[in-house]
Tab-separated table of C-alpha atoms (C1' of nucleotides) in Angstrom:
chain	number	residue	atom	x	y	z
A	1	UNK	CA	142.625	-30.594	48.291
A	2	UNK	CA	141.557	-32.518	51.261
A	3	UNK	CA	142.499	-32.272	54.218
A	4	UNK	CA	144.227	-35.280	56.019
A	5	UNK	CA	141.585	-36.264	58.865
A	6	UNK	CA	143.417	-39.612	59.674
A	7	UNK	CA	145.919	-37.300	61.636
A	8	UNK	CA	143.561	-35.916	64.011
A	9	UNK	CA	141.947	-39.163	64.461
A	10	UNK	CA	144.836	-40.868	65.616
A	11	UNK	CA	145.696	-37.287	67.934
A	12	UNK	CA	141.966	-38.048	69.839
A	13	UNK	CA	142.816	-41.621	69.901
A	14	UNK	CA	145.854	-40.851	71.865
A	15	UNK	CA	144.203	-38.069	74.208
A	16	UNK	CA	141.351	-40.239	75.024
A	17	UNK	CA	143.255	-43.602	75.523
A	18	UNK	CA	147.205	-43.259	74.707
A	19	UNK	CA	149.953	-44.200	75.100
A	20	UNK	CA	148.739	-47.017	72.443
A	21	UNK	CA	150.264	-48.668	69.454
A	22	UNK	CA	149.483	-48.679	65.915
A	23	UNK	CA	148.047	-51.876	66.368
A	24	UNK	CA	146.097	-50.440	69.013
A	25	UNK	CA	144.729	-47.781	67.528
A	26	UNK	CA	143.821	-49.403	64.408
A	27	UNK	CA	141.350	-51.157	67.235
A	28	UNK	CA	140.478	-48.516	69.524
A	29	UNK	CA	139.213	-46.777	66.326
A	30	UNK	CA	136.918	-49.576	65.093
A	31	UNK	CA	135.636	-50.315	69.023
A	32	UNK	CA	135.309	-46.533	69.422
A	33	UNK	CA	134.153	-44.820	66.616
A	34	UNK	CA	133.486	-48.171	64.150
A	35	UNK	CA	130.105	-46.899	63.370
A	36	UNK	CA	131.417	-43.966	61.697
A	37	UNK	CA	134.841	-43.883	60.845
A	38	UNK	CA	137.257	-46.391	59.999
A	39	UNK	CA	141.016	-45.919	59.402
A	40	UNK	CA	143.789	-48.457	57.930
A	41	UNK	CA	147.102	-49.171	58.756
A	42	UNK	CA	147.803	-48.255	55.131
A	43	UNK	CA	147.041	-44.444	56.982
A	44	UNK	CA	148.393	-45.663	60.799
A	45	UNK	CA	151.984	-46.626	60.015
A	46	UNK	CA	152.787	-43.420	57.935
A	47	UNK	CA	150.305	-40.943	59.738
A	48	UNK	CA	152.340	-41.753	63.071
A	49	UNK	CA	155.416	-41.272	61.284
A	50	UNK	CA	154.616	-37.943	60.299
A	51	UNK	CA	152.832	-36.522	63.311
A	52	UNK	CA	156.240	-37.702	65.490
A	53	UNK	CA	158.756	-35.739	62.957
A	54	UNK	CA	156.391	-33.105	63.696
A	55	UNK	CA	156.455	-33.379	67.315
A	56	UNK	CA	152.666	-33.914	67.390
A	57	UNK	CA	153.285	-37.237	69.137
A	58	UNK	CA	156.135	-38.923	70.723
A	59	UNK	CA	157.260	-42.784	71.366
A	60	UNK	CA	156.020	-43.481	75.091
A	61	UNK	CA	158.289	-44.825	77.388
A	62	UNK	CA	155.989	-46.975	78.251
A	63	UNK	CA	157.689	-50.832	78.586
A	64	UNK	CA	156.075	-54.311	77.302
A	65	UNK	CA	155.464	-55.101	73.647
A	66	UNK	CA	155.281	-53.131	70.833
A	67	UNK	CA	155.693	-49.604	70.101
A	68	UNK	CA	153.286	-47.222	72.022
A	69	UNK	CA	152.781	-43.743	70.935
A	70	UNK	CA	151.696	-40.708	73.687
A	71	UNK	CA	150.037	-36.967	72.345
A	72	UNK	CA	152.569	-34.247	72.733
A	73	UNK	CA	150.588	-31.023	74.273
A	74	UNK	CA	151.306	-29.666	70.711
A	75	UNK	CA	149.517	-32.642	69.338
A	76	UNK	CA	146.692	-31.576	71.842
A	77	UNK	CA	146.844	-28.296	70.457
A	78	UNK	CA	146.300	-29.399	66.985
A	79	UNK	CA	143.683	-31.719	68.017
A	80	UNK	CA	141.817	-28.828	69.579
A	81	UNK	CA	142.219	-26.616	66.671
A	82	UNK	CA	141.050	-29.419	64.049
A	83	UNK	CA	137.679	-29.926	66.680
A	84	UNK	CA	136.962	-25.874	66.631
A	85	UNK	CA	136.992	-25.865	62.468
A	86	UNK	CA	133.252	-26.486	61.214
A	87	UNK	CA	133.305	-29.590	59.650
A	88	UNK	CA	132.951	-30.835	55.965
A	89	UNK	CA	129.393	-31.147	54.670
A	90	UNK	CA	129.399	-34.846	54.330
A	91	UNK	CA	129.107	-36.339	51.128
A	92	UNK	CA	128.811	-39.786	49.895
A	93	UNK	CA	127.752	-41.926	46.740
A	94	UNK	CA	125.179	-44.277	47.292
A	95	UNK	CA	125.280	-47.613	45.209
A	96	UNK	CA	121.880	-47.805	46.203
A	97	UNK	CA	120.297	-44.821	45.241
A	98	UNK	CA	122.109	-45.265	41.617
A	99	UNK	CA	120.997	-48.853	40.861
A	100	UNK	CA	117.704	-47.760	41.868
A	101	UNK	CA	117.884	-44.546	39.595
A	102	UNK	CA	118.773	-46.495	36.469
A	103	UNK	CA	115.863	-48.894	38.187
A	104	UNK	CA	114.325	-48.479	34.905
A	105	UNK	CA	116.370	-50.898	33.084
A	106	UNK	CA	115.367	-53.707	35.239
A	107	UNK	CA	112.545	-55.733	36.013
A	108	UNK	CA	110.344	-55.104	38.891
A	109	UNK	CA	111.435	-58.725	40.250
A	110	UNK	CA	115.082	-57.225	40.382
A	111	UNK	CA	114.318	-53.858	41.610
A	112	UNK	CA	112.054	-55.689	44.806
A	113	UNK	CA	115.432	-57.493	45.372
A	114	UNK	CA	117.396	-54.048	45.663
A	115	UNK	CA	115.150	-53.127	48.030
A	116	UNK	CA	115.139	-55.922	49.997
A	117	UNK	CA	119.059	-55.698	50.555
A	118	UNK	CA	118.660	-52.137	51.216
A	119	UNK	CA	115.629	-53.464	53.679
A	120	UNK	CA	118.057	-55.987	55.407
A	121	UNK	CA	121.373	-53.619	55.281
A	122	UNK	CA	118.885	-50.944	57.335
A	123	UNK	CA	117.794	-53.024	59.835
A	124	UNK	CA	121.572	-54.785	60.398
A	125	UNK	CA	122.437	-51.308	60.758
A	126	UNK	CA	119.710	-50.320	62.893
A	127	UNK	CA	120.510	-53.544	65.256
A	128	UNK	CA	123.852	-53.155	65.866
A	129	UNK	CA	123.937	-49.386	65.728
A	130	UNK	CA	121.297	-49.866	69.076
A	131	UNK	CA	123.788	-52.704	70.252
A	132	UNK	CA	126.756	-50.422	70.492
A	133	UNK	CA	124.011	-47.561	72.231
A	134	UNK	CA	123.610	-49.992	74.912
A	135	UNK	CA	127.196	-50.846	75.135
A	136	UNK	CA	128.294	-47.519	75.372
A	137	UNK	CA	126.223	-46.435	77.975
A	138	UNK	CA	126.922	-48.995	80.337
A	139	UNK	CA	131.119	-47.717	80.041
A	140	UNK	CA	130.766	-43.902	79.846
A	141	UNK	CA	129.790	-41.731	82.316
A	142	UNK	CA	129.410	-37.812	82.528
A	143	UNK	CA	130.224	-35.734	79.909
A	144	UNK	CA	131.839	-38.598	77.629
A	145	UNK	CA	128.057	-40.034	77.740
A	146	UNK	CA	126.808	-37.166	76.682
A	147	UNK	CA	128.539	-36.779	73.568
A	148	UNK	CA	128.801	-40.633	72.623
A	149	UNK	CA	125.117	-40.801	73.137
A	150	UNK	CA	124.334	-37.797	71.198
A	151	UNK	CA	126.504	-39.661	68.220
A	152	UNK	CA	124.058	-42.911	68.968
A	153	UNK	CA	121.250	-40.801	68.133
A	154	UNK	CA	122.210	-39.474	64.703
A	155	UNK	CA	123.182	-42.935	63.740
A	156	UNK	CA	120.035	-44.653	64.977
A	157	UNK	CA	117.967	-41.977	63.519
A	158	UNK	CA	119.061	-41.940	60.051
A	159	UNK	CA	119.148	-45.968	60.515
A	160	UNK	CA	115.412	-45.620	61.352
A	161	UNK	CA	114.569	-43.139	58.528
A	162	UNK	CA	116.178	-45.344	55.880
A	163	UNK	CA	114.555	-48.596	57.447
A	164	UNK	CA	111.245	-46.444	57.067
A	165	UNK	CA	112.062	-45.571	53.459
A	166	UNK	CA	113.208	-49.245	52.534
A	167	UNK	CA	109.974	-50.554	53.555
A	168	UNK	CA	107.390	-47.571	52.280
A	169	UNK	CA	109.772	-48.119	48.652
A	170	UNK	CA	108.964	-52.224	48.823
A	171	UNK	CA	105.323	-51.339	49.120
A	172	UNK	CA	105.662	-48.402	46.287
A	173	UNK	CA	107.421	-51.445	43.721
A	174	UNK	CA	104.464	-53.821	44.642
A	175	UNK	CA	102.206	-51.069	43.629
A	176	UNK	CA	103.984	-50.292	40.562
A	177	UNK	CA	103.918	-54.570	39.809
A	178	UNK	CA	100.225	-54.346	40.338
A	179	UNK	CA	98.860	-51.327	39.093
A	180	UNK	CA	101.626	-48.968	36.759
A	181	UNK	CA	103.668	-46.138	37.662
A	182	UNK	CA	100.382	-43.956	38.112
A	183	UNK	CA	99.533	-46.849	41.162
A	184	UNK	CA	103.500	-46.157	42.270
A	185	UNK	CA	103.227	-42.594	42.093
A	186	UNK	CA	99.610	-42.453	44.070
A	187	UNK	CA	101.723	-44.407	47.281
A	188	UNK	CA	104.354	-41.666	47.513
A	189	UNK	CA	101.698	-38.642	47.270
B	1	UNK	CA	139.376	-54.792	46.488
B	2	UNK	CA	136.863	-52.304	45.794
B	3	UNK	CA	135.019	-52.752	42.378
B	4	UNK	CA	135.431	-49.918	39.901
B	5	UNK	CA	132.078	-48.671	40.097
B	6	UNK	CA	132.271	-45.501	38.066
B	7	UNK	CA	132.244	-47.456	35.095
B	8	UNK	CA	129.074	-48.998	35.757
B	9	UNK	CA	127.527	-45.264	36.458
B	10	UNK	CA	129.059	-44.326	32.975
B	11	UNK	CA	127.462	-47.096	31.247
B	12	UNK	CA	123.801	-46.175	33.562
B	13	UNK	CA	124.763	-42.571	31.961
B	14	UNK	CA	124.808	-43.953	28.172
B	15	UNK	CA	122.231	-46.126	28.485
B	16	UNK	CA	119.841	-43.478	29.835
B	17	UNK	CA	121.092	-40.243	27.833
B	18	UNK	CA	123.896	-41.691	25.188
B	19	UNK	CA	125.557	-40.778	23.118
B	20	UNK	CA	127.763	-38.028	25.197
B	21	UNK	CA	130.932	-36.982	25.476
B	22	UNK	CA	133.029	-37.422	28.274
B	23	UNK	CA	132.410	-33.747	29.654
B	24	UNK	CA	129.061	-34.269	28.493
B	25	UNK	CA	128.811	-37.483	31.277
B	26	UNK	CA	130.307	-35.680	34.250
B	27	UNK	CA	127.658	-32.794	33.574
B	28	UNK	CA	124.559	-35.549	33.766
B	29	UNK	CA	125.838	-37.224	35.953
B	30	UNK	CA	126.371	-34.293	38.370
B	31	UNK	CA	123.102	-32.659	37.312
B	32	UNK	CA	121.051	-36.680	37.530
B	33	UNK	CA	122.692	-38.324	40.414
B	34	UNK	CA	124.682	-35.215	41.638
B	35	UNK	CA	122.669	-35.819	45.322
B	36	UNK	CA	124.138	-38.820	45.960
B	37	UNK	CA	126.673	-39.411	43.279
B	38	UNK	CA	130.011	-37.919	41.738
B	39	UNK	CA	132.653	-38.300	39.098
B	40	UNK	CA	135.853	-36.817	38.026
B	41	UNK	CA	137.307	-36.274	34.838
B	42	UNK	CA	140.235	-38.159	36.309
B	43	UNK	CA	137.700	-41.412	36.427
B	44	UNK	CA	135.963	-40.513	33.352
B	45	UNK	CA	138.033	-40.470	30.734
B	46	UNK	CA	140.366	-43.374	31.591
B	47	UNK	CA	137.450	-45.239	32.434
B	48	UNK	CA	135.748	-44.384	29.065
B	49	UNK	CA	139.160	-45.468	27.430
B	50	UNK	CA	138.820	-48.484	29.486
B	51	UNK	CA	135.218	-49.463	28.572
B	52	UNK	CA	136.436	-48.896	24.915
B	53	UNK	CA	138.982	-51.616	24.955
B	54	UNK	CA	136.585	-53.654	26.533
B	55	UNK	CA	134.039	-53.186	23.912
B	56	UNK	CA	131.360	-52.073	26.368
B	57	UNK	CA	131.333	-48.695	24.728
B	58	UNK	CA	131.815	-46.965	21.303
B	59	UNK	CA	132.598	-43.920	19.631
B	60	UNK	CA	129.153	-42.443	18.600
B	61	UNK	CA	129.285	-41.387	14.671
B	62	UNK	CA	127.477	-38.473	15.441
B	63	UNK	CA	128.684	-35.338	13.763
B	64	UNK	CA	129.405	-32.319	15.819
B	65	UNK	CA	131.667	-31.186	18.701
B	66	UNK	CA	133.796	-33.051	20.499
B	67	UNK	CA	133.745	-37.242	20.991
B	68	UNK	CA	130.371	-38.350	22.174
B	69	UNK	CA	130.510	-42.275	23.077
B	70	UNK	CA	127.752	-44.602	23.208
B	71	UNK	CA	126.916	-48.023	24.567
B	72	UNK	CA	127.016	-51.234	23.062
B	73	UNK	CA	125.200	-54.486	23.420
B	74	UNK	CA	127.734	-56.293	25.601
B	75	UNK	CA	127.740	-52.545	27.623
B	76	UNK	CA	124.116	-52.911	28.435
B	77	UNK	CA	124.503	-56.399	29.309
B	78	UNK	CA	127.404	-55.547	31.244
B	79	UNK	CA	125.667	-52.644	32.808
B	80	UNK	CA	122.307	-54.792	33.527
B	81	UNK	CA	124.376	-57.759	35.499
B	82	UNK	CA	125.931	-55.118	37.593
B	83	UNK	CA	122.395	-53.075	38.733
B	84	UNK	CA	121.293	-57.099	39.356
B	85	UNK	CA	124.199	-57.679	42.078
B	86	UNK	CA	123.326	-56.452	45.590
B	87	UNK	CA	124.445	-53.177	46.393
B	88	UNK	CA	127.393	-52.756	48.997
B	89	UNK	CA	126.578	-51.431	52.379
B	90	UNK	CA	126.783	-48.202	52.777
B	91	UNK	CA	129.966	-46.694	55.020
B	92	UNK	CA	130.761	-43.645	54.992
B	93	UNK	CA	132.912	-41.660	57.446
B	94	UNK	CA	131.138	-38.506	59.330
B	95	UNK	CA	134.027	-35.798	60.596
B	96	UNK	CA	130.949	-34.018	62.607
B	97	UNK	CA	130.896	-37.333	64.512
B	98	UNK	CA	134.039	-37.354	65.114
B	99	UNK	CA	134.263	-34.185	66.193
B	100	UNK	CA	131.497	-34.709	68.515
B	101	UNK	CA	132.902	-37.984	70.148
B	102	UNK	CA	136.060	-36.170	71.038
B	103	UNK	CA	133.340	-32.867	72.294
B	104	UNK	CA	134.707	-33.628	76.278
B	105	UNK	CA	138.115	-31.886	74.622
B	106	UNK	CA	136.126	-28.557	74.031
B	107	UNK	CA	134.384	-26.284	75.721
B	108	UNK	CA	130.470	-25.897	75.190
B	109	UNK	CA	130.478	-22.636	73.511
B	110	UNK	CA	132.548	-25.256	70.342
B	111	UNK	CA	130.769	-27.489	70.997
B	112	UNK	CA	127.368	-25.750	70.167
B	113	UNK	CA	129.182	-24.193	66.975
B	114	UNK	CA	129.673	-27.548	66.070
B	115	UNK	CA	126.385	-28.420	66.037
B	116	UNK	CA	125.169	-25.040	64.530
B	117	UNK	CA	127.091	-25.953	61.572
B	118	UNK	CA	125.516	-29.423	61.536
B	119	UNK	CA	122.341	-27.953	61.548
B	120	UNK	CA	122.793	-25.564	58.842
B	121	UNK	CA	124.612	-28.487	56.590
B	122	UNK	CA	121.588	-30.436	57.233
B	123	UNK	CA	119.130	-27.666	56.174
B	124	UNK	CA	120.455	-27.093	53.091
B	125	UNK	CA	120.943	-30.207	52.428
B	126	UNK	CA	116.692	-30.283	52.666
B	127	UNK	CA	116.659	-27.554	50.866
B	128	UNK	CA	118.654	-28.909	47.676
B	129	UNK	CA	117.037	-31.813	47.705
B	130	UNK	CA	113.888	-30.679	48.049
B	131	UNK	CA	114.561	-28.528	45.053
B	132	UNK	CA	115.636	-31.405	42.956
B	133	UNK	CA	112.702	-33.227	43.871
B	134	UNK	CA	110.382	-30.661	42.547
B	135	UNK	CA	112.457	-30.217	39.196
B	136	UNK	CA	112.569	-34.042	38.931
B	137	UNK	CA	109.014	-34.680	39.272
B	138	UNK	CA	108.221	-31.660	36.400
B	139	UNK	CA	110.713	-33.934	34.186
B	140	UNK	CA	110.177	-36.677	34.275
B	141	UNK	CA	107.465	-39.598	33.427
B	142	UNK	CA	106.176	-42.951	34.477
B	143	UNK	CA	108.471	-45.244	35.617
B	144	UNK	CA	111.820	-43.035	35.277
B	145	UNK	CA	109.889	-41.236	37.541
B	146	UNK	CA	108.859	-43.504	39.944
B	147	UNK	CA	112.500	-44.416	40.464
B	148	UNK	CA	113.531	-40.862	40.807
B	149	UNK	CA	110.951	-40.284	43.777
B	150	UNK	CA	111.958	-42.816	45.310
B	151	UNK	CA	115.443	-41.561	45.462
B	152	UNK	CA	114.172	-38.588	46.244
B	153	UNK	CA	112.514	-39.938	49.352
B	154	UNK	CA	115.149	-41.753	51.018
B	155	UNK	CA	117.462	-38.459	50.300
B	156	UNK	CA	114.735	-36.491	51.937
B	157	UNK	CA	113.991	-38.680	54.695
B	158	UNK	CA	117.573	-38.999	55.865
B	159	UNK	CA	118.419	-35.148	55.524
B	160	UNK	CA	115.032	-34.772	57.855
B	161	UNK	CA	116.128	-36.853	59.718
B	162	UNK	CA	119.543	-34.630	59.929
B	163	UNK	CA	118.200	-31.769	60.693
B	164	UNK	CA	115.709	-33.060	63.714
B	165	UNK	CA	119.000	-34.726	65.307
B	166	UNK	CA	120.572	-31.644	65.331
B	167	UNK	CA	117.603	-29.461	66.826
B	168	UNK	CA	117.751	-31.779	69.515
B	169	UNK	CA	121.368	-31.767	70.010
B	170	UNK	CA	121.526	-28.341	70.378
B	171	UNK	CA	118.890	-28.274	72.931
B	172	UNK	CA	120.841	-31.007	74.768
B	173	UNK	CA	124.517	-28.780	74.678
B	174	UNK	CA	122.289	-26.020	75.986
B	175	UNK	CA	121.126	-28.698	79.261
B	176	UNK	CA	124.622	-29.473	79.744
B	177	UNK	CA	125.801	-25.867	80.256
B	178	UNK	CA	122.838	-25.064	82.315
B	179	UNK	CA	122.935	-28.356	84.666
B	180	UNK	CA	125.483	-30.428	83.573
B	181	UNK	CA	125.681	-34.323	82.428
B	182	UNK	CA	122.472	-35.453	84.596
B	183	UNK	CA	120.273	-32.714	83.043
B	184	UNK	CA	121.960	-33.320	79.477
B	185	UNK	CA	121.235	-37.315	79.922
B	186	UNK	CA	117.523	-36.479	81.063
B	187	UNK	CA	116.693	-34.795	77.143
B	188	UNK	CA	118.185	-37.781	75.356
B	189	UNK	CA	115.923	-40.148	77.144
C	1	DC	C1'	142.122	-6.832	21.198
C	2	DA	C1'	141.975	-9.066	25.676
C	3	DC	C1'	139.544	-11.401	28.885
C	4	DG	C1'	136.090	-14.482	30.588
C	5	DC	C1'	133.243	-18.266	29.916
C	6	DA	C1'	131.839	-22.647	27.880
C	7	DT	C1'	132.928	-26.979	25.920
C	8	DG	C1'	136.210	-30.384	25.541
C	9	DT	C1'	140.296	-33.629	26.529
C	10	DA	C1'	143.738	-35.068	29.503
C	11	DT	C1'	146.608	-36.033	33.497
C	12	DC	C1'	148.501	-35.376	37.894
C	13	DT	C1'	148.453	-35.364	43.057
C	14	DA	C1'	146.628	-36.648	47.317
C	15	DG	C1'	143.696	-39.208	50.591
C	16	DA	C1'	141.692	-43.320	51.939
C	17	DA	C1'	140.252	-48.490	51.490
C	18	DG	C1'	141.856	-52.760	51.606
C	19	DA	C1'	145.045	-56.344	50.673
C	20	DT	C1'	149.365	-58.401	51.489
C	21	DA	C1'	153.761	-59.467	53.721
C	22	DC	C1'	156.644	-60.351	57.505
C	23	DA	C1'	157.704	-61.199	62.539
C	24	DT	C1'	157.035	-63.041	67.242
C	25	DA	C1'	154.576	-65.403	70.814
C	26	DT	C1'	151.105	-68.396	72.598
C	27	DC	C1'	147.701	-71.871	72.497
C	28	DT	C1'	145.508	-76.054	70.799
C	29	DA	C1'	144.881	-80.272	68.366
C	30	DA	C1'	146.824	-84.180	66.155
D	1	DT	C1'	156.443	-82.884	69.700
D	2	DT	C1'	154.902	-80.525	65.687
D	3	DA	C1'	151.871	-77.964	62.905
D	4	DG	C1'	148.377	-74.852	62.499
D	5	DA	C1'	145.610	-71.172	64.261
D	6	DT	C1'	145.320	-66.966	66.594
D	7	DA	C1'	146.814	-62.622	68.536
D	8	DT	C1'	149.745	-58.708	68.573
D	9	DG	C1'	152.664	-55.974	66.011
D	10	DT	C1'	154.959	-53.354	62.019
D	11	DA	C1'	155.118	-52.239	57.382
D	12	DT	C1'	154.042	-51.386	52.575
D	13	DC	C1'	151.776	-51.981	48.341
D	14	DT	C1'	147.824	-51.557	45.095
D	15	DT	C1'	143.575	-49.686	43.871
D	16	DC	C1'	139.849	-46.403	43.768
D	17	DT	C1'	138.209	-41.885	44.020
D	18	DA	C1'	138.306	-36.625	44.933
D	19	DG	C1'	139.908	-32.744	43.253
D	20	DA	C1'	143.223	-29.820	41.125
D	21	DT	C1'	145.605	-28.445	37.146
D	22	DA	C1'	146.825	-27.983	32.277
D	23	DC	C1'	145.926	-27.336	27.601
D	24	DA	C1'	142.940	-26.317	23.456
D	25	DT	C1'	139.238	-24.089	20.793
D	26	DG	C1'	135.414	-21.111	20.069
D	27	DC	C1'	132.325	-17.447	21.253
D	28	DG	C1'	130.770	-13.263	23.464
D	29	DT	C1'	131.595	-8.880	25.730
D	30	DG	C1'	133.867	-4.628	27.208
DNA sequence: CACGCATGTATCTAGAAGATACATATCTAA
DNA sequence: TTAGATATGTATCTTCTAGATACATGCGTG
């Protein structure tokens, strides 16, 4: 069963930034940590719920609009335990990389156009993944730079490799248009 | 909403290997696509019930074990307009980057475990797909196989990728425990 | 014979994505 | 002035998928 990681989101939210509301956090999340995570309120409204009857947060007395949520220091404790465990291997499905496996049943005219969105979806990703670089190193200093530019560099370096791939994969369909799959398989030797 | 896109994988699965029965379609698909793609029996069988009502698929007449389905005419089509449409953008949701944009809560010595485990993720990762790669290429012929390298490339490409982000990472926890922020900062530049 | 494994069908629970609904306040354009 | 748009805020519902669990049959092994 998986574990709920929504929960210990929301618990570094509020260390890093609380007292903040649900609406709040739903934002702080997407400015924050957009590239890489994403919560709903779907998972805010009833994850806050839960973490207060567990005394993992608390309602901040805090006054002005809405409701604003602070970290208990058991919440911090739980945070800190949830950062020592050894994270999941990721996993994810690519629509991609299945289109492109069944690739076969297509025409090359339709395959070149897969690519080309997968060309287009790299380099959006690339830009704004080098966007929100620059961004974050103009507001964090110290050891909070460290880590959130560490975090840039994973993202921009997959973003690079896949840009890469997109592009060497365009050139291997052209070959394949032009010459057969022996011409396709001689550009990825 | 979020298309069902399992069905369209099941219908990839007929088309390429039909007929099969539904335990039959979560073992190809896990042993085809298992690198970048997954299903459950929970998805499988109510979606092959599904596709059934819908006419996309049939029960095969084939003798034997079990209840092998296979695709029909309006399935292929079905399946075809689907691989046309332009794949969604990747997002997926990394807990080791999480963990690592809340790293200022831990101390170094968790930090670098973190990142340890990364690494090791992301070499086996290499390693599995590099594996596949091999048994791919000894299985397969002209164009299925041109569209199984390439997803074999982009795979490989990424997990490289991986694995040189964490090398470096490490090397970067190990400035920041030695100098602090300013000598971490200097190896990411 | 009992147990483990493989093939096979089926369904349930839980987590997350995303849409929708309602409320209040403020600002802007007609 | 009014209506619509936007922002902040809370809440919940639906849908999709991950993963566990249950049941059944057949075969092989100790």
């Amino acid at each position: 069963m998986r574990e709920k990681t929504t929960r210990f989101v929301l618990l570094g939210a509020l260390a890093a930034a609380g007292p903040l509301t649900g609406f709040d956090l739903r934002r702080w999340v997407g400015a924050e940590l957009g590239a890489f995570w994403s919560e709903s309120f779907g998972q805010i409204y009833p994850g806050l719920r839960e973490l207060q009857a567990e005394g993992l947060v608390a309602a901040a007395d805090r006054g002005g609009e809405g409701k604003p949520y602070r970290i208990t220091p058991a919440g911090r404790a739980a945070l800190l335990a949830w950062l020592s465990r050894s994270p999941r291997p990721e996993r994810a499905r690519s629509e991609l990389l299945a289109k492109l496996h069944f690739g076969r049943f297509l025409g090359t005219e339709s395959v070149r156009a897969l690519l080309e969105a997968a060309r287009r979806h790299a380099s959006e990703r690339l830009e704004s993944v080098q966007a929100e670089a620059e961004a974050l190193a103009q507001r964090t200093t110290g050891e909070e730079r460290v880590f959130a530019q560490l975090t840039s560099e994973r993202l921009l370096s997959v973003a690079r490799a896949e840009l890469a791939w997109a592009e060497r994969a365009l050139r291997t369909v052209e070959a394949l248009e032009a010459g057969g799959p022996d011409a396709a398989l001689a550009t990825l030797a």
